[in-house]
PDB file of C-alpha atoms and ligand atoms in Angstrom:
ATOM      1  CA  MET A   1     -12.296 -19.999  19.117  1.00 74.00           C
ATOM      2  CA  ALA A   2     -13.302 -17.234  18.262  1.00 92.00           C
ATOM      3  CA  LEU A   3     -12.076 -14.937  14.579  1.00 97.00           C
ATOM      4  CA  LEU A   4     -10.249 -11.886  15.787  1.00 98.00           C
ATOM      5  CA  PRO A   5     -11.146  -8.187  13.825  1.00 98.00           C
ATOM      6  CA  ILE A   6      -8.074  -7.189  11.761  1.00 98.00           C
ATOM      7  CA  LEU A   7      -7.033  -4.006  11.947  1.00 98.00           C
ATOM      8  CA  GLU A   8      -6.759  -2.246   8.543  1.00 96.00           C
ATOM      9  CA  PHE A   9      -4.749   0.322   6.572  1.00 95.00           C
ATOM     10  CA  PRO A  10      -3.800   3.400   7.354  1.00 93.00           C
ATOM     11  CA  ASP A  11      -5.380   2.764  10.839  1.00 96.00           C
ATOM     12  CA  PRO A  12      -2.707   4.662  13.184  1.00 98.00           C
ATOM     13  CA  ARG A  13      -2.328   1.344  15.288  1.00 98.00           C
ATOM     14  CA  LEU A  14      -0.480  -0.949  13.267  1.00 98.00           C
ATOM     15  CA  ARG A  15       2.826   1.792  13.563  1.00 98.00           C
ATOM     16  CA  THR A  16       3.332   0.808  16.920  1.00 98.00           C
ATOM     17  CA  VAL A  17       6.756  -1.086  17.462  1.00 98.00           C
ATOM     18  CA  ALA A  18       5.142  -3.774  19.121  1.00 98.00           C
ATOM     19  CA  ALA A  19       6.951  -5.266  22.846  1.00 98.00           C
ATOM     20  CA  PRO A  20       9.597  -8.346  23.476  1.00 98.00           C
ATOM     21  CA  VAL A  21       7.315 -11.288  25.107  1.00 98.00           C
ATOM     22  CA  ASP A  22       7.731 -12.323  28.971  1.00 97.00           C
ATOM     23  CA  PRO A  23       8.405 -15.743  28.349  1.00 95.00           C
ATOM     24  CA  ALA A  24       6.337 -16.431  31.358  1.00 96.00           C
ATOM     25  CA  TRP A  25       3.188 -13.915  29.575  1.00 97.00           C
ATOM     26  CA  LEU A  26       2.813 -17.877  26.930  1.00 97.00           C
ATOM     27  CA  ALA A  27       1.933 -20.119  29.882  1.00 96.00           C
ATOM     28  CA  GLU A  28      -1.078 -17.970  30.759  1.00 97.00           C
ATOM     29  CA  PRO A  29      -4.346 -19.554  29.341  1.00 98.00           C
ATOM     30  CA  ALA A  30      -5.319 -16.445  27.805  1.00 98.00           C
ATOM     31  CA  THR A  31      -2.403 -15.997  25.620  1.00 98.00           C
ATOM     32  CA  GLN A  32      -2.445 -19.850  24.235  1.00 98.00           C
ATOM     33  CA  GLN A  33      -5.707 -18.948  23.462  1.00 98.00           C
ATOM     34  CA  LEU A  34      -5.221 -15.363  22.041  1.00 98.00           C
ATOM     35  CA  ILE A  35      -3.204 -17.442  19.578  1.00 98.00           C
ATOM     36  CA  ASP A  36      -5.287 -19.901  18.710  1.00 98.00           C
ATOM     37  CA  ASP A  37      -7.825 -17.552  17.507  1.00 98.00           C
ATOM     38  CA  MET A  38      -4.981 -15.394  15.627  1.00 98.00           C
ATOM     39  CA  PHE A  39      -4.799 -19.018  13.715  1.00 98.00           C
ATOM     40  CA  GLU A  40      -8.445 -19.542  13.189  1.00 98.00           C
ATOM     41  CA  THR A  41      -8.731 -16.052  12.171  1.00 98.00           C
ATOM     42  CA  MET A  42      -5.878 -16.497   9.617  1.00 98.00           C
ATOM     43  CA  TYR A  43      -7.208 -19.436   8.320  1.00 97.00           C
ATOM     44  CA  ALA A  44     -10.483 -18.287   7.646  1.00 97.00           C
ATOM     45  CA  ALA A  45     -10.132 -14.922   5.731  1.00 96.00           C
ATOM     46  CA  PRO A  46      -7.753 -16.566   4.445  1.00 95.00           C
ATOM     47  CA  GLY A  47      -4.805 -16.376   5.041  1.00 97.00           C
ATOM     48  CA  ILE A  48      -0.680 -17.612   5.575  1.00 97.00           C
ATOM     49  CA  GLY A  49       0.525 -14.956   8.304  1.00 98.00           C
ATOM     50  CA  LEU A  50      -0.761 -12.655  10.588  1.00 98.00           C
ATOM     51  CA  ALA A  51       0.992 -11.093  13.696  1.00 98.00           C
ATOM     52  CA  ALA A  52      -0.164  -9.552  16.850  1.00 98.00           C
ATOM     53  CA  SER A  53       0.274  -6.014  15.624  1.00 98.00           C
ATOM     54  CA  GLN A  54      -2.617  -6.549  13.330  1.00 98.00           C
ATOM     55  CA  VAL A  55      -5.292  -7.781  15.759  1.00 98.00           C
ATOM     56  CA  ASP A  56      -4.584  -4.829  18.449  1.00 98.00           C
ATOM     57  CA  VAL A  57      -1.431  -6.864  20.321  1.00 98.00           C
ATOM     58  CA  HIS A  58       1.564  -4.923  20.452  1.00 98.00           C
ATOM     59  CA  ARG A  59       3.437  -7.489  21.718  1.00 98.00           C
ATOM     60  CA  ARG A  60       6.622  -9.673  19.357  1.00 98.00           C
ATOM     61  CA  PHE A  61       4.866 -12.777  18.102  1.00 98.00           C
ATOM     62  CA  MET A  62       3.032 -13.591  14.519  1.00 98.00           C
ATOM     63  CA  VAL A  63       1.630 -16.458  13.271  1.00 98.00           C
ATOM     64  CA  ILE A  64       1.796 -18.446  10.075  1.00 98.00           C
ATOM     65  CA  ASP A  65       0.971 -21.271   7.945  1.00 98.00           C
ATOM     66  CA  VAL A  66       1.951 -21.197   3.691  1.00 97.00           C
ATOM     67  CA  SER A  67       2.314 -25.135   3.185  1.00 96.00           C
ATOM     68  CA  GLU A  68      -1.349 -25.902   0.655  1.00 93.00           C
ATOM     69  CA  GLU A  69      -3.004 -28.233   3.197  1.00 94.00           C
ATOM     70  CA  ARG A  70      -2.968 -25.565   6.075  1.00 92.00           C
ATOM     71  CA  GLU A  71      -1.392 -28.537   8.235  1.00 94.00           C
ATOM     72  CA  ARG A  72       1.397 -26.899   9.956  1.00 97.00           C
ATOM     73  CA  PRO A  73       1.199 -23.622  11.649  1.00 98.00           C
ATOM     74  CA  LEU A  74       4.238 -22.199  12.464  1.00 98.00           C
ATOM     75  CA  VAL A  75       3.756 -19.661  16.219  1.00 98.00           C
ATOM     76  CA  PHE A  76       7.639 -17.228  16.659  1.00 98.00           C
ATOM     77  CA  VAL A  77       7.628 -14.944  19.510  1.00 98.00           C
ATOM     78  CA  ASN A  78      10.546 -12.846  19.572  1.00 98.00           C
ATOM     79  CA  PRO A  79      11.453 -13.075  16.321  1.00 98.00           C
ATOM     80  CA  THR A  80      15.734 -11.900  15.071  1.00 98.00           C
ATOM     81  CA  LEU A  81      17.122 -12.766  11.591  1.00 97.00           C
ATOM     82  CA  SER A  82      20.489 -13.613  12.408  1.00 94.00           C
ATOM     83  CA  ALA A  83      22.152 -13.936   8.325  1.00 94.00           C
ATOM     84  CA  HIS A  84      19.935 -13.580   5.010  1.00 95.00           C
ATOM     85  CA  ALA A  85      21.538 -13.601   1.572  1.00 96.00           C
ATOM     86  CA  GLY A  86      20.209 -13.557  -1.523  1.00 97.00           C
ATOM     87  CA  GLU A  87      16.985 -11.149  -2.657  1.00 97.00           C
ATOM     88  CA  GLN A  88      13.872 -12.353  -4.141  1.00 97.00           C
ATOM     89  CA  VAL A  89      10.337 -10.407  -5.863  1.00 97.00           C
ATOM     90  CA  TYR A  90       7.297 -11.806  -4.804  1.00 97.00           C
ATOM     91  CA  GLN A  91       3.768 -10.594  -5.775  1.00 97.00           C
ATOM     92  CA  GLU A  92       2.751  -9.490  -1.676  1.00 97.00           C
ATOM     93  CA  GLY A  93      -0.420  -9.100   0.189  1.00 97.00           C
ATOM     94  CA  CYS A  94      -2.194  -8.220   3.383  1.00 98.00           C
ATOM     95  CA  LEU A  95      -5.003  -8.761   5.335  1.00 98.00           C
ATOM     96  CA  SER A  96      -4.436  -5.178   6.681  1.00 98.00           C
ATOM     97  CA  VAL A  97      -4.342  -4.322   3.152  1.00 97.00           C
ATOM     98  CA  PRO A  98      -7.243  -5.704   1.961  1.00 94.00           C
ATOM     99  CA  GLY A  99      -8.362  -6.612  -1.978  1.00 92.00           C
ATOM    100  CA  ILE A 100      -4.647  -4.732  -2.654  1.00 94.00           C
ATOM    101  CA  PHE A 101      -1.291  -7.170  -3.916  1.00 95.00           C
ATOM    102  CA  ALA A 102       2.503  -4.965  -5.108  1.00 95.00           C
ATOM    103  CA  ASP A 103       5.727  -6.535  -5.505  1.00 95.00           C
ATOM    104  CA  VAL A 104       8.836  -6.361  -3.206  1.00 97.00           C
ATOM    105  CA  THR A 105      11.768  -6.988  -2.759  1.00 97.00           C
ATOM    106  CA  ARG A 106      13.133  -9.288   0.239  1.00 97.00           C
ATOM    107  CA  ALA A 107      15.991 -11.381   1.432  1.00 98.00           C
ATOM    108  CA  ASN A 108      15.264 -15.396  -0.699  1.00 98.00           C
ATOM    109  CA  GLU A 109      16.824 -16.901   2.238  1.00 98.00           C
ATOM    110  CA  ILE A 110      16.586 -16.004   5.685  1.00 98.00           C
ATOM    111  CA  THR A 111      18.411 -17.763   9.127  1.00 98.00           C
ATOM    112  CA  VAL A 112      15.869 -16.990  11.765  1.00 98.00           C
ATOM    113  CA  GLN A 113      15.844 -17.217  15.923  1.00 98.00           C
ATOM    114  CA  ALA A 114      12.433 -17.441  17.914  1.00 98.00           C
ATOM    115  CA  LEU A 115      10.428 -19.107  20.759  1.00 98.00           C
ATOM    116  CA  ASP A 116       8.282 -21.613  20.346  1.00 98.00           C
ATOM    117  CA  ARG A 117       4.385 -21.031  21.558  1.00 98.00           C
ATOM    118  CA  HIS A 118       6.083 -22.958  24.453  1.00 97.00           C
ATOM    119  CA  GLY A 119       8.426 -20.526  25.004  1.00 98.00           C
ATOM    120  CA  GLN A 120      11.629 -23.195  23.240  1.00 98.00           C
ATOM    121  CA  PRO A 121      13.693 -21.692  21.180  1.00 98.00           C
ATOM    122  CA  PHE A 122      13.857 -23.156  17.940  1.00 98.00           C
ATOM    123  CA  GLU A 123      16.163 -21.736  15.145  1.00 98.00           C
ATOM    124  CA  LEU A 124      15.474 -22.439  11.018  1.00 98.00           C
ATOM    125  CA  ARG A 125      16.703 -21.118   7.713  1.00 98.00           C
ATOM    126  CA  VAL A 126      14.359 -20.941   4.617  1.00 97.00           C
ATOM    127  CA  ASP A 127      14.277 -19.602   1.271  1.00 97.00           C
ATOM    128  CA  GLY A 128      11.179 -19.356  -1.053  1.00 96.00           C
ATOM    129  CA  LEU A 129       7.855 -18.377   0.043  1.00 97.00           C
ATOM    130  CA  LEU A 130       8.373 -18.892   3.853  1.00 98.00           C
ATOM    131  CA  ALA A 131      10.730 -16.914   3.666  1.00 98.00           C
ATOM    132  CA  VAL A 132       8.932 -14.221   2.566  1.00 98.00           C
ATOM    133  CA  CYS A 133       5.979 -14.695   5.045  1.00 98.00           C
ATOM    134  CA  ILE A 134       8.225 -13.810   7.817  1.00 98.00           C
ATOM    135  CA  GLN A 135       9.955 -11.465   6.841  1.00 98.00           C
ATOM    136  CA  HIS A 136       6.605  -9.440   6.130  1.00 98.00           C
ATOM    137  CA  GLU A 137       5.141 -10.491   9.944  1.00 98.00           C
ATOM    138  CA  MET A 138       8.000  -9.583  11.671  1.00 98.00           C
ATOM    139  CA  ASP A 139       7.715  -5.808   9.846  1.00 98.00           C
ATOM    140  CA  HIS A 140       4.761  -5.754  11.170  1.00 98.00           C
ATOM    141  CA  LEU A 141       5.891  -6.100  14.915  1.00 98.00           C
ATOM    142  CA  ASP A 142       8.114  -2.768  14.033  1.00 98.00           C
ATOM    143  CA  GLY A 143       4.776  -1.183  12.739  1.00 98.00           C
ATOM    144  CA  LYS A 144       5.912  -1.673   8.868  1.00 98.00           C
ATOM    145  CA  LEU A 145       3.612  -2.540   6.531  1.00 98.00           C
ATOM    146  CA  PHE A 146       4.175  -3.388   1.935  1.00 97.00           C
ATOM    147  CA  VAL A 147       2.514  -0.952   1.300  1.00 96.00           C
ATOM    148  CA  ASP A 148       5.766   1.012   2.583  1.00 96.00           C
ATOM    149  CA  TYR A 149       7.384  -0.468   0.635  1.00 96.00           C
ATOM    150  CA  LEU A 150       5.726   1.490  -3.129  1.00 95.00           C
ATOM    151  CA  SER A 151       5.868   4.154  -3.798  1.00 95.00           C
ATOM    152  CA  PRO A 152       4.583   7.439  -2.420  1.00 95.00           C
ATOM    153  CA  LEU A 153       2.447   8.128  -5.389  1.00 95.00           C
ATOM    154  CA  LYS A 154       1.260   4.621  -5.220  1.00 94.00           C
ATOM    155  CA  ARG A 155       0.624   4.457  -1.464  1.00 93.00           C
ATOM    156  CA  GLU A 156      -1.960   7.470  -1.884  1.00 95.00           C
ATOM    157  CA  MET A 157      -3.038   4.612  -4.465  1.00 94.00           C
ATOM    158  CA  VAL A 158      -4.374   2.407  -2.518  1.00 94.00           C
ATOM    159  CA  ARG A 159      -4.698   4.193   0.395  1.00 94.00           C
ATOM    160  CA  LYS A 160      -8.261   5.654  -1.583  1.00 95.00           C
ATOM    161  CA  LYS A 161      -9.010   2.452  -3.403  1.00 94.00           C
ATOM    162  CA  LEU A 162      -8.764   1.302   0.294  1.00 93.00           C
ATOM    163  CA  ALA A 163     -11.551   4.330   0.951  1.00 93.00           C
ATOM    164  CA  LYS A 164     -13.590   3.394  -1.616  1.00 94.00           C
ATOM    165  CA  GLN A 165     -13.914  -0.471  -0.556  1.00 90.00           C
ATOM    166  CA  ARG A 166     -15.316   0.703   2.273  1.00 90.00           C
ATOM    167  CA  ARG A 167     -17.235   3.501   1.655  1.00 92.00           C
ATOM    168  CA  GLN A 168     -19.056   0.372  -1.386  1.00 90.00           C
ATOM    169  CA  HIS A 169     -19.382  -2.168   1.614  1.00 86.00           C
ATOM    170  CA  ASP A 170     -20.342   0.328   4.228  1.00 86.00           C
ATOM    171  CA  ALA A 171     -23.577   1.509   1.161  1.00 85.00           C
ATOM    172  CA  ALA A 172     -24.329  -1.929   0.242  1.00 75.00           C
TER     173      ALA A 172
HETATM  174 NI1  LIG B   1       0.461  -8.388   6.652  1.00 54.96          NI
END
Protein backbone atom coordinates (compact mmCIF):
# COMPACT_ATOMS: atom_id res chain seq x y z
CA MET A 1 0.00 0.00 0.00
CA ALA A 2 1.18 3.48 -0.71
CA LEU A 3 0.00 7.04 -0.34
CA LEU A 4 -0.39 8.73 -3.71
CA PRO A 5 0.39 12.40 -4.40
CA ILE A 6 -2.80 14.42 -4.97
CA LEU A 7 -2.85 17.08 -7.70
CA GLU A 8 -3.89 20.52 -6.45
CA PHE A 9 -5.81 23.37 -8.08
CA PRO A 10 -4.88 25.10 -10.37
CA ASP A 11 -2.83 22.20 -11.78
CA PRO A 12 -3.94 21.93 -15.44
CA ARG A 13 -3.88 18.12 -15.27
CA LEU A 14 -7.03 18.35 -13.12
CA ARG A 15 -8.79 19.66 -16.26
CA THR A 16 -8.25 16.43 -18.18
CA VAL A 17 -11.40 14.61 -19.31
CA ALA A 18 -10.85 11.02 -18.18
CA ALA A 19 -11.17 8.10 -20.61
CA PRO A 20 -13.58 5.19 -20.07
CA VAL A 21 -12.18 2.18 -18.24
CA ASP A 22 -11.83 -1.05 -20.20
CA PRO A 23 -13.20 -3.76 -17.85
CA ALA A 24 -10.20 -5.96 -18.74
CA TRP A 25 -7.95 -3.32 -17.14
CA LEU A 26 -9.74 -3.91 -13.81
CA ALA A 27 -8.52 -7.49 -13.79
CA GLU A 28 -4.88 -6.43 -13.68
CA PRO A 29 -3.27 -6.69 -10.23
CA ALA A 30 -1.71 -3.23 -10.68
CA THR A 31 -5.19 -1.73 -11.11
CA GLN A 32 -6.49 -3.41 -7.95
CA GLN A 33 -3.41 -2.13 -6.14
CA LEU A 34 -4.08 1.37 -7.46
CA ILE A 35 -7.66 1.22 -6.13
CA ASP A 36 -6.37 0.09 -2.71
CA ASP A 37 -3.81 2.89 -2.74
CA MET A 38 -6.53 5.42 -3.60
CA PHE A 39 -8.57 4.28 -0.59
CA GLU A 40 -5.52 4.50 1.64
CA THR A 41 -4.75 8.00 0.31
CA MET A 42 -8.36 9.13 0.77
CA TYR A 43 -8.63 7.75 4.34
CA ALA A 44 -5.26 9.24 5.32
CA ALA A 45 -6.06 12.71 3.95
CA PRO A 46 -8.77 12.41 5.40
CA GLY A 47 -11.43 12.66 2.73
CA ILE A 48 -14.73 11.04 1.73
CA GLY A 49 -14.06 10.70 -1.99
CA LEU A 50 -11.18 10.59 -4.44
CA ALA A 51 -11.39 10.52 -8.23
CA ALA A 52 -8.62 8.88 -10.27
CA SER A 53 -8.05 12.26 -11.98
CA GLN A 54 -6.83 13.65 -8.65
CA VAL A 55 -3.96 11.17 -8.55
CA ASP A 56 -3.09 11.85 -12.20
CA VAL A 57 -4.76 8.71 -13.57
CA HIS A 58 -7.13 9.90 -16.25
CA ARG A 59 -9.60 7.05 -16.32
CA ARG A 60 -13.23 7.14 -15.28
CA PHE A 61 -13.39 5.75 -11.78
CA MET A 62 -13.48 6.97 -8.20
CA VAL A 63 -13.49 5.73 -4.63
CA ILE A 64 -15.91 6.95 -1.96
CA ASP A 65 -16.68 6.28 1.70
CA VAL A 66 -19.04 8.67 3.45
CA SER A 67 -19.62 6.43 6.48
CA GLU A 68 -18.62 7.68 9.96
CA GLU A 69 -16.81 4.44 10.70
CA ARG A 70 -14.93 4.40 7.37
CA GLU A 71 -16.23 0.92 6.70
CA ARG A 72 -18.32 1.33 3.57
CA PRO A 73 -15.85 1.61 0.69
CA LEU A 74 -17.49 2.12 -2.71
CA VAL A 75 -15.82 2.02 -6.11
CA PHE A 76 -17.57 3.52 -9.12
CA VAL A 77 -16.14 2.64 -12.53
CA ASN A 78 -17.52 4.37 -15.65
CA PRO A 79 -20.31 6.00 -13.60
CA THR A 80 -23.34 7.56 -15.30
CA LEU A 81 -26.39 9.30 -13.84
CA SER A 82 -29.76 8.14 -15.14
CA ALA A 83 -31.99 10.28 -12.96
CA HIS A 84 -31.81 13.18 -10.58
CA ALA A 85 -34.35 15.07 -8.52
CA GLY A 86 -34.57 17.96 -6.10
CA GLU A 87 -31.84 20.27 -4.94
CA GLN A 88 -29.55 20.49 -1.94
CA VAL A 89 -26.88 22.93 -0.87
CA TYR A 90 -23.83 21.46 0.83
CA GLN A 91 -20.63 23.11 1.97
CA GLU A 92 -18.10 21.19 -0.10
CA GLY A 93 -14.38 20.76 0.17
CA CYS A 94 -11.92 18.88 -2.01
CA LEU A 95 -8.57 17.21 -1.43
CA SER A 96 -7.33 19.05 -4.55
CA VAL A 97 -8.39 22.42 -3.08
CA PRO A 98 -7.11 22.06 0.49
CA GLY A 99 -8.54 24.24 3.23
CA ILE A 100 -11.26 25.75 1.03
CA PHE A 101 -14.97 25.16 1.64
CA ALA A 102 -17.92 26.64 -0.25
CA ASP A 103 -21.63 26.06 -0.74
CA VAL A 104 -22.54 24.22 -3.93
CA THR A 105 -26.05 23.40 -5.15
CA ARG A 106 -26.54 19.92 -6.58
CA ALA A 107 -29.29 17.36 -7.14
CA ASN A 108 -30.62 15.92 -3.88
CA GLU A 109 -31.41 12.47 -5.20
CA ILE A 110 -29.63 10.62 -7.97
CA THR A 111 -29.62 7.23 -9.62
CA VAL A 112 -26.15 6.14 -10.65
CA GLN A 113 -25.05 3.19 -12.75
CA ALA A 114 -21.48 1.97 -12.59
CA LEU A 115 -19.22 -1.06 -12.50
CA ASP A 116 -17.68 -2.17 -9.22
CA ARG A 117 -13.94 -2.85 -8.87
CA HIS A 118 -14.40 -6.31 -10.34
CA GLY A 119 -16.34 -5.06 -13.36
CA GLN A 120 -19.79 -6.06 -12.08
CA PRO A 121 -22.54 -3.57 -12.98
CA PHE A 122 -24.67 -2.08 -10.21
CA GLU A 123 -27.18 0.69 -9.74
CA LEU A 124 -27.68 2.86 -6.67
CA ARG A 125 -30.36 5.37 -5.84
CA VAL A 126 -29.05 7.69 -3.16
CA ASP A 127 -29.61 11.10 -1.62
CA GLY A 128 -27.91 13.42 0.85
CA LEU A 129 -24.16 13.44 1.34
CA LEU A 130 -23.48 10.34 -0.78
CA ALA A 131 -25.35 11.96 -3.69
CA VAL A 132 -23.27 15.14 -3.27
CA CYS A 133 -20.05 13.15 -3.14
CA ILE A 134 -20.85 11.08 -6.25
CA GLN A 135 -21.70 14.23 -8.24
CA HIS A 136 -18.53 15.97 -7.00
CA GLU A 137 -16.28 13.04 -7.95
CA MET A 138 -17.99 12.59 -11.34
CA ASP A 139 -17.20 16.24 -12.04
CA HIS A 140 -13.50 15.46 -11.50
CA LEU A 141 -13.69 12.83 -14.27
CA ASP A 142 -14.86 15.60 -16.61
CA GLY A 143 -12.07 17.95 -15.52
CA LYS A 144 -14.38 20.02 -13.39
CA LEU A 145 -13.80 21.27 -9.82
CA PHE A 146 -16.26 22.52 -7.21
CA VAL A 147 -14.63 25.96 -7.33
CA ASP A 148 -15.95 26.22 -10.92
CA TYR A 149 -19.40 26.81 -9.38
CA LEU A 150 -18.10 29.94 -7.61
CA SER A 151 -17.95 33.40 -9.15
CA PRO A 152 -14.72 34.23 -11.06
CA LEU A 153 -13.80 36.70 -8.29
CA LYS A 154 -14.21 34.11 -5.55
CA ARG A 155 -12.30 31.52 -7.58
CA GLU A 156 -9.41 33.98 -7.99
CA MET A 157 -9.44 34.50 -4.20
CA VAL A 158 -9.21 30.73 -3.74
CA ARG A 159 -6.27 30.54 -6.17
CA LYS A 160 -4.41 33.30 -4.28
CA LYS A 161 -5.14 31.77 -0.88
CA LEU A 162 -3.77 28.39 -2.01
CA ALA A 163 -0.66 30.04 -3.53
CA LYS A 164 -0.08 31.80 -0.20
CA GLN A 165 -0.58 28.55 1.76
CA ARG A 166 2.00 26.89 -0.50
CA ARG A 167 4.55 29.71 -0.03
CA GLN A 168 4.16 29.49 3.75
CA HIS A 169 4.51 25.72 3.56
CA ASP A 170 7.64 25.98 1.41
CA ALA A 171 9.17 28.58 3.74
CA ALA A 172 8.54 26.49 6.85
NI1 LIG B 1 -12.74 16.85 -5.10
